[in-house]
């Protein structure tokens, strides 16, 4: 597959997608979102891949959906032509996805980062939902995922004023898992991705599913779900291997089985 708006690489068991429209600060047009999905389809099918990383450039993870592509759209076009379906598919992946964010993650860029399972931010990262400055609102989950991540007060502040939030503020408010110096962003993110990819994939997929379930159901339903899938992992050879390796003081050799 020849990609025009992203770069796609495999680094050991990690699949790396780099958004690559530098002339537009990685503004997310339809082609780019389509190419991200094609790359994700490939990584999801590839049994050798255990974790995926999405990143941008040092200046911009992504400065939002492509405003120039959207500006002349009418209501019926926007509503009837389901442009959001490919965005939704990014948020519904089974394998873990880390967003490595440097520079601007604004509007759809912030929403794309929040569709990933967690965000590692460079110290120059800036997050925001500035759609209000354009006469619209976030449209790819910003009002929902940001509110769940940082709470009502800060989500309202960001969505209503359109102001940007520093990496430090984003970490303090729970949007970002860790901050690293810009120069270390990729090495630290790949280290985290490799660590995840070295685990037993069934347990990784189930951990992701169980954490995500916390956003959908009541506590008791979530606890029941967790208990059932915790128990199911005892049907895997990797559970036997993981616990035997601990007892024998050696590294586990997981087979994803
Ligand atoms: C299209 C964009 C863009 C965007 C930047 N560019 N952001 N093009 N869509 N979202 C283009 C600029 O037009 C410019 O192209 C080039 O990238 C460099 O940008 P500058 O503005 O010159 O850079 P700078 O002065 O450094 O300012 C950076 C910035 C600013 C603060 C990030 O670009 C900015 O405010 N961008 C828009 C941010 C935004 O509103 N995002 C939300 C979009 S709506 P030229 O050709 O002039 O050099 C959205 C809705 C999501 O995301 C809904 C889901 C579908």
mmCIF file of C-alpha atoms and ligand atoms in Angstrom:
data_model
loop_
_atom_site.group_PDB
_atom_site.id
_atom_site.type_symbol
_atom_site.label_atom_id
_atom_site.label_comp_id
_atom_site.label_asym_id
_atom_site.label_seq_id
_atom_site.Cartn_x
_atom_site.Cartn_y
_atom_site.Cartn_z
ATOM 1 C CA UNK A 1 0.000 0.000 0.000
ATOM 2 C CA UNK A 2 1.417 3.394 -1.008
ATOM 3 C CA UNK A 3 0.537 5.943 1.636
ATOM 4 C CA UNK A 4 0.601 9.666 0.863
ATOM 5 C CA UNK A 5 -0.332 11.248 4.186
ATOM 6 C CA UNK A 6 1.208 8.890 6.736
ATOM 7 C CA UNK A 7 4.367 6.835 7.202
ATOM 8 C CA UNK A 8 3.967 3.255 8.324
ATOM 9 C CA UNK A 9 6.736 1.173 9.885
ATOM 10 C CA UNK A 10 7.142 -1.949 11.942
ATOM 11 C CA UNK A 11 9.619 -1.843 14.807
ATOM 12 C CA UNK A 12 9.870 -5.373 16.177
ATOM 13 C CA UNK A 13 6.429 -6.117 17.594
ATOM 14 C CA UNK A 14 5.349 -2.468 17.428
ATOM 15 C CA UNK A 15 3.457 -0.902 14.537
ATOM 16 C CA UNK A 16 4.276 2.786 14.083
ATOM 17 C CA UNK A 17 2.067 5.263 12.218
ATOM 18 C CA UNK A 18 3.467 8.768 11.682
ATOM 19 C CA UNK A 19 1.022 11.422 10.498
ATOM 20 C CA UNK A 20 2.763 13.195 7.645
ATOM 21 C CA UNK A 21 1.146 16.315 6.228
ATOM 22 C CA UNK A 22 3.737 18.788 7.512
ATOM 23 C CA UNK A 23 2.556 21.586 5.218
ATOM 24 C CA UNK A 24 -0.795 21.577 7.067
ATOM 25 C CA UNK A 25 0.437 20.708 10.578
ATOM 26 C CA UNK A 26 -0.969 17.211 10.012
ATOM 27 C CA UNK A 27 -4.524 18.481 9.565
ATOM 28 C CA UNK A 28 -6.693 15.394 9.380
ATOM 29 C CA UNK A 29 -8.382 15.192 6.002
ATOM 30 C CA UNK A 30 -10.457 12.280 4.757
ATOM 31 C CA UNK A 31 -7.546 10.694 2.953
ATOM 32 C CA UNK A 32 -5.362 10.715 6.083
ATOM 33 C CA UNK A 33 -8.051 9.198 8.312
ATOM 34 C CA UNK A 34 -8.653 6.542 5.619
ATOM 35 C CA UNK A 35 -4.954 5.737 5.444
ATOM 36 C CA UNK A 36 -4.699 5.497 9.251
ATOM 37 C CA UNK A 37 -7.525 2.954 9.178
ATOM 38 C CA UNK A 38 -5.858 0.949 6.402
ATOM 39 C CA UNK A 39 -2.626 0.855 8.404
ATOM 40 C CA UNK A 40 -4.515 -0.108 11.563
ATOM 41 C CA UNK A 41 -6.345 -2.887 9.661
ATOM 42 C CA UNK A 42 -2.937 -4.276 8.668
ATOM 43 C CA UNK A 43 -1.509 -4.116 12.184
ATOM 44 C CA UNK A 44 -4.648 -5.654 13.692
ATOM 45 C CA UNK A 45 -4.380 -8.618 11.307
ATOM 46 C CA UNK A 46 -0.621 -9.035 11.773
ATOM 47 C CA UNK A 47 -0.081 -11.641 14.501
ATOM 48 C CA UNK A 48 3.446 -10.303 15.025
ATOM 49 C CA UNK A 49 2.226 -6.892 16.204
ATOM 50 C CA UNK A 50 1.390 -6.441 19.892
ATOM 51 C CA UNK A 51 1.079 -2.662 20.195
ATOM 52 C CA UNK A 52 0.584 0.328 17.897
ATOM 53 C CA UNK A 53 1.911 3.884 18.203
ATOM 54 C CA UNK A 54 0.432 6.919 16.445
ATOM 55 C CA UNK A 55 2.586 10.035 16.347
ATOM 56 C CA UNK A 56 3.027 13.269 14.391
ATOM 57 C CA UNK A 57 5.880 15.731 14.067
ATOM 58 C CA UNK A 58 7.732 17.733 16.706
ATOM 59 C CA UNK A 59 5.588 20.768 15.839
ATOM 60 C CA UNK A 60 2.201 19.080 15.553
ATOM 61 C CA UNK A 61 0.623 15.777 16.407
ATOM 62 C CA UNK A 62 -2.335 17.173 14.420
ATOM 63 C CA UNK A 63 -3.800 20.696 14.332
ATOM 64 C CA UNK A 64 -7.323 19.363 13.882
ATOM 65 C CA UNK A 65 -9.637 18.142 11.194
ATOM 66 C CA UNK A 66 -8.851 19.835 7.882
ATOM 67 C CA UNK A 67 -10.722 23.136 8.089
ATOM 68 C CA UNK A 68 -10.260 23.877 4.393
ATOM 69 C CA UNK A 69 -11.844 20.530 3.482
ATOM 70 C CA UNK A 70 -14.824 21.197 5.780
ATOM 71 C CA UNK A 71 -15.469 24.884 5.263
ATOM 72 C CA UNK A 72 -17.956 24.759 2.391
ATOM 73 C CA UNK A 73 -19.945 21.746 3.589
ATOM 74 C CA UNK A 74 -23.697 22.065 4.103
ATOM 75 C CA UNK A 75 -25.746 20.546 6.924
ATOM 76 C CA UNK A 76 -27.237 17.726 4.788
ATOM 77 C CA UNK A 77 -23.802 16.815 3.408
ATOM 78 C CA UNK A 78 -22.305 16.751 6.878
ATOM 79 C CA UNK A 79 -25.194 14.812 8.382
ATOM 80 C CA UNK A 80 -25.995 12.349 5.602
ATOM 81 C CA UNK A 81 -22.498 11.515 4.463
ATOM 82 C CA UNK A 82 -21.192 9.701 7.509
ATOM 83 C CA UNK A 83 -17.720 11.178 7.670
ATOM 84 C CA UNK A 84 -17.419 10.091 11.278
ATOM 85 C CA UNK A 85 -17.587 6.349 10.641
ATOM 86 C CA UNK A 86 -13.857 6.094 9.849
ATOM 87 C CA UNK A 87 -13.031 8.193 12.907
ATOM 88 C CA UNK A 88 -15.149 5.882 15.073
ATOM 89 C CA UNK A 89 -13.315 2.845 13.698
ATOM 90 C CA UNK A 90 -10.024 4.226 15.046
ATOM 91 C CA UNK A 91 -11.536 4.275 18.541
ATOM 92 C CA UNK A 92 -12.844 0.715 18.272
ATOM 93 C CA UNK A 93 -9.572 -1.133 17.684
ATOM 94 C CA UNK A 94 -8.735 -4.203 19.776
ATOM 95 C CA UNK A 95 -4.955 -3.894 19.968
ATOM 96 C CA UNK A 96 -3.543 -1.207 22.260
ATOM 97 C CA UNK A 97 -2.688 2.129 20.669
ATOM 98 C CA UNK A 98 -0.447 4.749 22.276
ATOM 99 C CA UNK A 99 -0.536 8.357 21.088
ATOM 100 C CA UNK A 100 2.915 9.980 21.191
ATOM 101 C CA UNK A 101 2.065 13.675 21.135
ATOM 102 C CA UNK A 102 4.443 16.576 20.490
ATOM 103 C CA UNK A 103 3.343 20.087 19.611
ATOM 104 C CA UNK A 104 -0.274 20.852 18.749
ATOM 105 C CA UNK A 105 -3.015 18.288 19.392
ATOM 106 C CA UNK A 106 -6.040 20.440 18.640
ATOM 107 C CA UNK A 107 -9.641 19.737 17.743
ATOM 108 C CA UNK A 108 -9.731 16.463 15.824
ATOM 109 C CA UNK A 109 -6.043 16.038 16.727
ATOM 110 C CA UNK A 110 -6.872 16.025 20.433
ATOM 111 C CA UNK A 111 -9.819 13.734 19.678
ATOM 112 C CA UNK A 112 -7.593 11.326 17.746
ATOM 113 C CA UNK A 113 -5.128 11.253 20.653
ATOM 114 C CA UNK A 114 -8.011 10.542 23.046
ATOM 115 C CA UNK A 115 -9.211 7.641 20.851
ATOM 116 C CA UNK A 116 -5.880 6.002 21.593
ATOM 117 C CA UNK A 117 -5.577 4.039 24.836
ATOM 118 C CA UNK A 118 -3.204 6.466 26.474
ATOM 119 C CA UNK A 119 -1.173 9.534 25.630
ATOM 120 C CA UNK A 120 2.533 10.074 26.209
ATOM 121 C CA UNK A 121 3.205 13.781 25.729
ATOM 122 C CA UNK A 122 6.381 15.663 24.942
ATOM 123 C CA UNK A 123 6.966 18.678 27.171
ATOM 124 C CA UNK A 124 6.060 20.997 24.253
ATOM 125 C CA UNK A 125 2.638 19.415 23.680
ATOM 126 C CA UNK A 126 -0.440 21.639 23.590
ATOM 127 C CA UNK A 127 -3.950 20.241 23.774
ATOM 128 C CA UNK A 128 -7.214 21.979 23.005
ATOM 129 C CA UNK A 129 -10.682 21.869 21.504
ATOM 130 C CA UNK A 130 -10.703 25.236 19.712
ATOM 131 C CA UNK A 131 -13.666 24.427 17.418
ATOM 132 C CA UNK A 132 -15.705 27.115 19.196
ATOM 133 C CA UNK A 133 -13.472 29.690 17.474
ATOM 134 C CA UNK A 134 -14.735 28.350 14.128
ATOM 135 C CA UNK A 135 -18.404 28.521 15.017
ATOM 136 C CA UNK A 136 -18.740 24.782 15.653
ATOM 137 C CA UNK A 137 -18.096 22.290 18.445
ATOM 138 C CA UNK A 138 -15.929 19.162 18.737
ATOM 139 C CA UNK A 139 -17.351 16.471 16.468
ATOM 140 C CA UNK A 140 -15.226 13.361 16.924
ATOM 141 C CA UNK A 141 -15.800 12.724 20.608
ATOM 142 C CA UNK A 142 -14.175 15.793 22.177
ATOM 143 C CA UNK A 143 -17.099 16.800 24.362
ATOM 144 C CA UNK A 144 -17.445 13.229 25.627
ATOM 145 C CA UNK A 145 -13.937 11.770 25.911
ATOM 146 C CA UNK A 146 -12.391 15.003 27.217
ATOM 147 C CA UNK A 147 -15.094 15.297 29.872
ATOM 148 C CA UNK A 148 -14.532 11.705 30.968
ATOM 149 C CA UNK A 149 -10.768 12.299 31.078
ATOM 150 C CA UNK A 150 -10.548 15.680 32.826
ATOM 151 C CA UNK A 151 -14.001 16.261 34.348
ATOM 152 C CA UNK A 152 -16.684 18.837 33.660
ATOM 153 C CA UNK A 153 -14.920 21.986 34.883
ATOM 154 C CA UNK A 154 -11.882 21.752 32.657
ATOM 155 C CA UNK A 155 -13.770 20.259 29.703
ATOM 156 C CA UNK A 156 -16.228 23.173 29.786
ATOM 157 C CA UNK A 157 -13.361 25.656 30.120
ATOM 158 C CA UNK A 158 -11.541 24.199 27.104
ATOM 159 C CA UNK A 159 -14.595 23.649 24.874
ATOM 160 C CA UNK A 160 -16.194 27.032 25.634
ATOM 161 C CA UNK A 161 -13.132 29.298 25.604
ATOM 162 C CA UNK A 162 -11.139 27.332 23.021
ATOM 163 C CA UNK A 163 -7.956 27.916 25.020
ATOM 164 C CA UNK A 164 -5.022 25.545 24.778
ATOM 165 C CA UNK A 165 -3.685 23.451 27.662
ATOM 166 C CA UNK A 166 0.010 22.756 28.274
ATOM 167 C CA UNK A 167 1.429 19.252 28.636
ATOM 168 C CA UNK A 168 1.821 19.913 32.375
ATOM 169 C CA UNK A 169 -1.814 20.948 32.802
ATOM 170 C CA UNK A 170 -2.905 17.979 30.682
ATOM 171 C CA UNK A 171 -0.968 15.606 32.908
ATOM 172 C CA UNK A 172 -2.257 17.154 36.140
ATOM 173 C CA UNK A 173 -5.814 16.877 34.867
ATOM 174 C CA UNK A 174 -5.545 13.249 33.811
ATOM 175 C CA UNK A 175 -5.557 13.598 30.021
ATOM 176 C CA UNK A 176 -1.971 12.473 29.656
ATOM 177 C CA UNK A 177 -0.321 9.390 31.178
ATOM 178 C CA UNK A 178 3.221 10.790 31.258
ATOM 179 C CA UNK A 179 5.312 13.724 30.050
ATOM 180 C CA UNK A 180 8.793 13.206 28.656
ATOM 181 C CA UNK A 181 11.353 15.618 27.192
ATOM 182 C CA UNK A 182 10.678 16.207 23.493
ATOM 183 C CA UNK A 183 13.978 14.577 22.504
ATOM 184 C CA UNK A 184 12.963 11.373 24.306
ATOM 185 C CA UNK A 185 9.363 11.152 23.080
ATOM 186 C CA UNK A 186 9.818 8.382 20.533
ATOM 187 C CA UNK A 187 12.356 6.333 22.504
ATOM 188 C CA UNK A 188 10.189 6.428 25.656
ATOM 189 C CA UNK A 189 6.984 5.691 23.751
ATOM 190 C CA UNK A 190 8.549 2.804 21.848
ATOM 191 C CA UNK A 191 9.908 1.455 25.149
ATOM 192 C CA UNK A 192 6.373 1.469 26.577
ATOM 193 C CA UNK A 193 4.962 -0.069 23.380
ATOM 194 C CA UNK A 194 7.621 -2.801 23.370
ATOM 195 C CA UNK A 195 6.865 -3.567 27.014
ATOM 196 C CA UNK A 196 3.166 -4.000 26.146
ATOM 197 C CA UNK A 197 3.977 -6.041 23.030
ATOM 198 C CA UNK A 198 6.106 -8.418 25.116
ATOM 199 C CA UNK A 199 3.092 -9.492 27.223
ATOM 200 C CA UNK A 200 0.568 -12.178 26.381
ATOM 201 C CA UNK A 201 -1.694 -10.598 23.737
ATOM 202 C CA UNK A 202 -4.945 -12.170 25.017
ATOM 203 C CA UNK A 203 -4.341 -10.613 28.444
ATOM 204 C CA UNK A 204 -3.470 -7.257 26.870
ATOM 205 C CA UNK A 205 -6.640 -7.207 24.759
ATOM 206 C CA UNK A 206 -8.748 -8.192 27.757
ATOM 207 C CA UNK A 207 -7.134 -5.567 30.020
ATOM 208 C CA UNK A 208 -7.914 -2.910 27.411
ATOM 209 C CA UNK A 209 -11.483 -4.135 27.039
ATOM 210 C CA UNK A 210 -12.023 -4.230 30.802
ATOM 211 C CA UNK A 211 -10.681 -0.710 31.422
ATOM 212 C CA UNK A 212 -12.823 0.631 28.584
ATOM 213 C CA UNK A 213 -15.841 -1.145 30.084
ATOM 214 C CA UNK A 214 -15.525 1.157 33.118
ATOM 215 C CA UNK A 215 -16.709 4.018 30.889
ATOM 216 C CA UNK A 216 -19.792 2.165 29.716
ATOM 217 C CA UNK A 217 -21.397 0.330 32.623
ATOM 218 C CA UNK A 218 -22.136 0.538 36.364
ATOM 219 C CA UNK A 219 -19.460 -0.457 38.873
ATOM 220 C CA UNK A 220 -21.107 -3.786 39.686
ATOM 221 C CA UNK A 221 -21.535 -4.681 36.014
ATOM 222 C CA UNK A 222 -17.910 -3.735 35.403
ATOM 223 C CA UNK A 223 -16.719 -5.834 38.324
ATOM 224 C CA UNK A 224 -18.707 -8.829 37.085
ATOM 225 C CA UNK A 225 -17.252 -8.365 33.592
ATOM 226 C CA UNK A 226 -13.724 -8.124 35.005
ATOM 227 C CA UNK A 227 -14.199 -11.283 37.085
ATOM 228 C CA UNK A 228 -15.459 -13.283 34.145
ATOM 229 C CA UNK A 229 -12.623 -12.343 31.835
ATOM 230 C CA UNK A 230 -10.053 -12.659 34.640
ATOM 231 C CA UNK A 231 -11.263 -16.242 35.096
ATOM 232 C CA UNK A 232 -11.188 -16.896 31.347
ATOM 233 C CA UNK A 233 -7.476 -16.113 31.196
ATOM 234 C CA UNK A 234 -6.862 -19.264 33.272
ATOM 235 C CA UNK A 235 -7.800 -21.154 30.094
ATOM 236 C CA UNK A 236 -4.650 -19.845 28.378
ATOM 237 C CA UNK A 237 -1.260 -21.513 28.193
ATOM 238 C CA UNK A 238 0.232 -18.063 28.750
ATOM 239 C CA UNK A 239 -1.275 -17.872 32.252
ATOM 240 C CA UNK A 240 0.455 -21.171 33.121
ATOM 241 C CA UNK A 241 3.679 -19.913 31.551
ATOM 242 C CA UNK A 242 3.510 -16.491 33.257
ATOM 243 C CA UNK A 243 2.957 -17.920 36.720
ATOM 244 C CA UNK A 244 5.470 -20.758 36.245
ATOM 245 C CA UNK A 245 8.084 -18.251 35.103
ATOM 246 C CA UNK A 246 7.499 -16.180 38.235
ATOM 247 C CA UNK A 247 7.861 -19.224 40.487
ATOM 248 C CA UNK A 248 11.005 -20.343 38.638
ATOM 249 C CA UNK A 249 12.487 -16.804 38.707
ATOM 250 C CA UNK A 250 12.815 -16.539 34.932
ATOM 251 C CA UNK A 251 11.317 -14.431 32.158
ATOM 252 C CA UNK A 252 8.054 -15.728 30.703
ATOM 253 C CA UNK A 253 7.975 -16.926 27.108
ATOM 254 C CA UNK A 254 4.476 -16.006 25.994
ATOM 255 C CA UNK A 255 3.038 -17.639 22.891
ATOM 256 C CA UNK A 256 -0.236 -15.678 22.683
ATOM 257 C CA UNK A 257 -1.981 -18.965 23.296
HETATM 258 C C1 LIG B 1 -6.321 22.970 7.659
HETATM 259 C C2 LIG B 1 -4.499 23.847 8.750
HETATM 260 C C3 LIG B 1 -5.055 23.496 9.997
HETATM 261 C C4 LIG B 1 -6.316 22.823 10.005
HETATM 262 C C5 LIG B 1 -3.159 24.468 10.341
HETATM 263 N N1 LIG B 1 -3.331 24.455 9.015
HETATM 264 N N2 LIG B 1 -4.196 23.901 10.973
HETATM 265 N N3 LIG B 1 -5.132 23.589 7.596
HETATM 266 N N4 LIG B 1 -6.904 22.602 8.821
HETATM 267 N N5 LIG B 1 -6.904 22.396 11.142
HETATM 268 C C6 LIG B 1 -2.434 24.969 7.990
HETATM 269 C C7 LIG B 1 -2.475 26.484 7.939
HETATM 270 O O1 LIG B 1 -3.576 26.926 7.165
HETATM 271 C C8 LIG B 1 -1.150 26.779 7.277
HETATM 272 O O2 LIG B 1 -1.260 26.542 5.894
HETATM 273 C C9 LIG B 1 -0.228 25.711 7.847
HETATM 274 O O3 LIG B 1 -1.098 24.665 8.316
HETATM 275 C C10 LIG B 1 0.578 26.210 9.040
HETATM 276 O O4 LIG B 1 -0.297 26.766 9.989
HETATM 277 P P1 LIG B 1 -0.107 28.233 10.631
HETATM 278 O O5 LIG B 1 -1.427 28.649 11.139
HETATM 279 O O6 LIG B 1 0.580 29.132 9.666
HETATM 280 O O7 LIG B 1 0.895 27.888 11.826
HETATM 281 P P2 LIG B 1 1.044 28.645 13.220
HETATM 282 O O8 LIG B 1 0.996 30.117 13.022
HETATM 283 O O9 LIG B 1 2.235 28.016 13.853
HETATM 284 O O10 LIG B 1 -0.274 28.274 14.064
HETATM 285 C C11 LIG B 1 -0.458 26.945 14.465
HETATM 286 C C12 LIG B 1 -1.924 26.743 14.972
HETATM 287 C C13 LIG B 1 -2.901 27.235 13.856
HETATM 288 C C14 LIG B 1 -2.152 27.542 16.246
HETATM 289 C C15 LIG B 1 -2.094 25.286 15.254
HETATM 290 O O11 LIG B 1 -2.543 26.620 12.606
HETATM 291 C C16 LIG B 1 -4.337 26.887 14.134
HETATM 292 O O12 LIG B 1 -5.025 27.554 14.936
HETATM 293 N N6 LIG B 1 -4.869 25.879 13.434
HETATM 294 C C17 LIG B 1 -6.267 25.502 13.515
HETATM 295 C C18 LIG B 1 -6.545 24.792 14.791
HETATM 296 C C19 LIG B 1 -8.019 24.400 14.905
HETATM 297 O O13 LIG B 1 -8.904 25.271 14.876
HETATM 298 N N7 LIG B 1 -8.300 23.091 14.979
HETATM 299 C C20 LIG B 1 -9.674 22.591 14.999
HETATM 300 C C21 LIG B 1 -10.150 22.278 13.615
HETATM 301 S S1 LIG B 1 -11.849 21.798 13.602
HETATM 302 P P3 LIG B 1 -0.774 27.627 4.803
HETATM 303 O O14 LIG B 1 -1.171 27.010 3.496
HETATM 304 O O15 LIG B 1 -1.441 28.886 5.124
HETATM 305 O O16 LIG B 1 0.730 27.678 5.024
HETATM 306 C C22 LIG B 1 -11.840 20.208 14.081
HETATM 307 C C23 LIG B 1 -13.186 19.560 14.159
HETATM 308 C C24 LIG B 1 -13.065 18.064 14.390
HETATM 309 O O17 LIG B 1 -10.846 19.625 14.344
HETATM 310 C C25 LIG B 1 -14.333 17.397 14.009
HETATM 311 C C26 LIG B 1 -14.145 15.934 13.672
HETATM 312 C C27 LIG B 1 -14.317 15.594 12.230
#
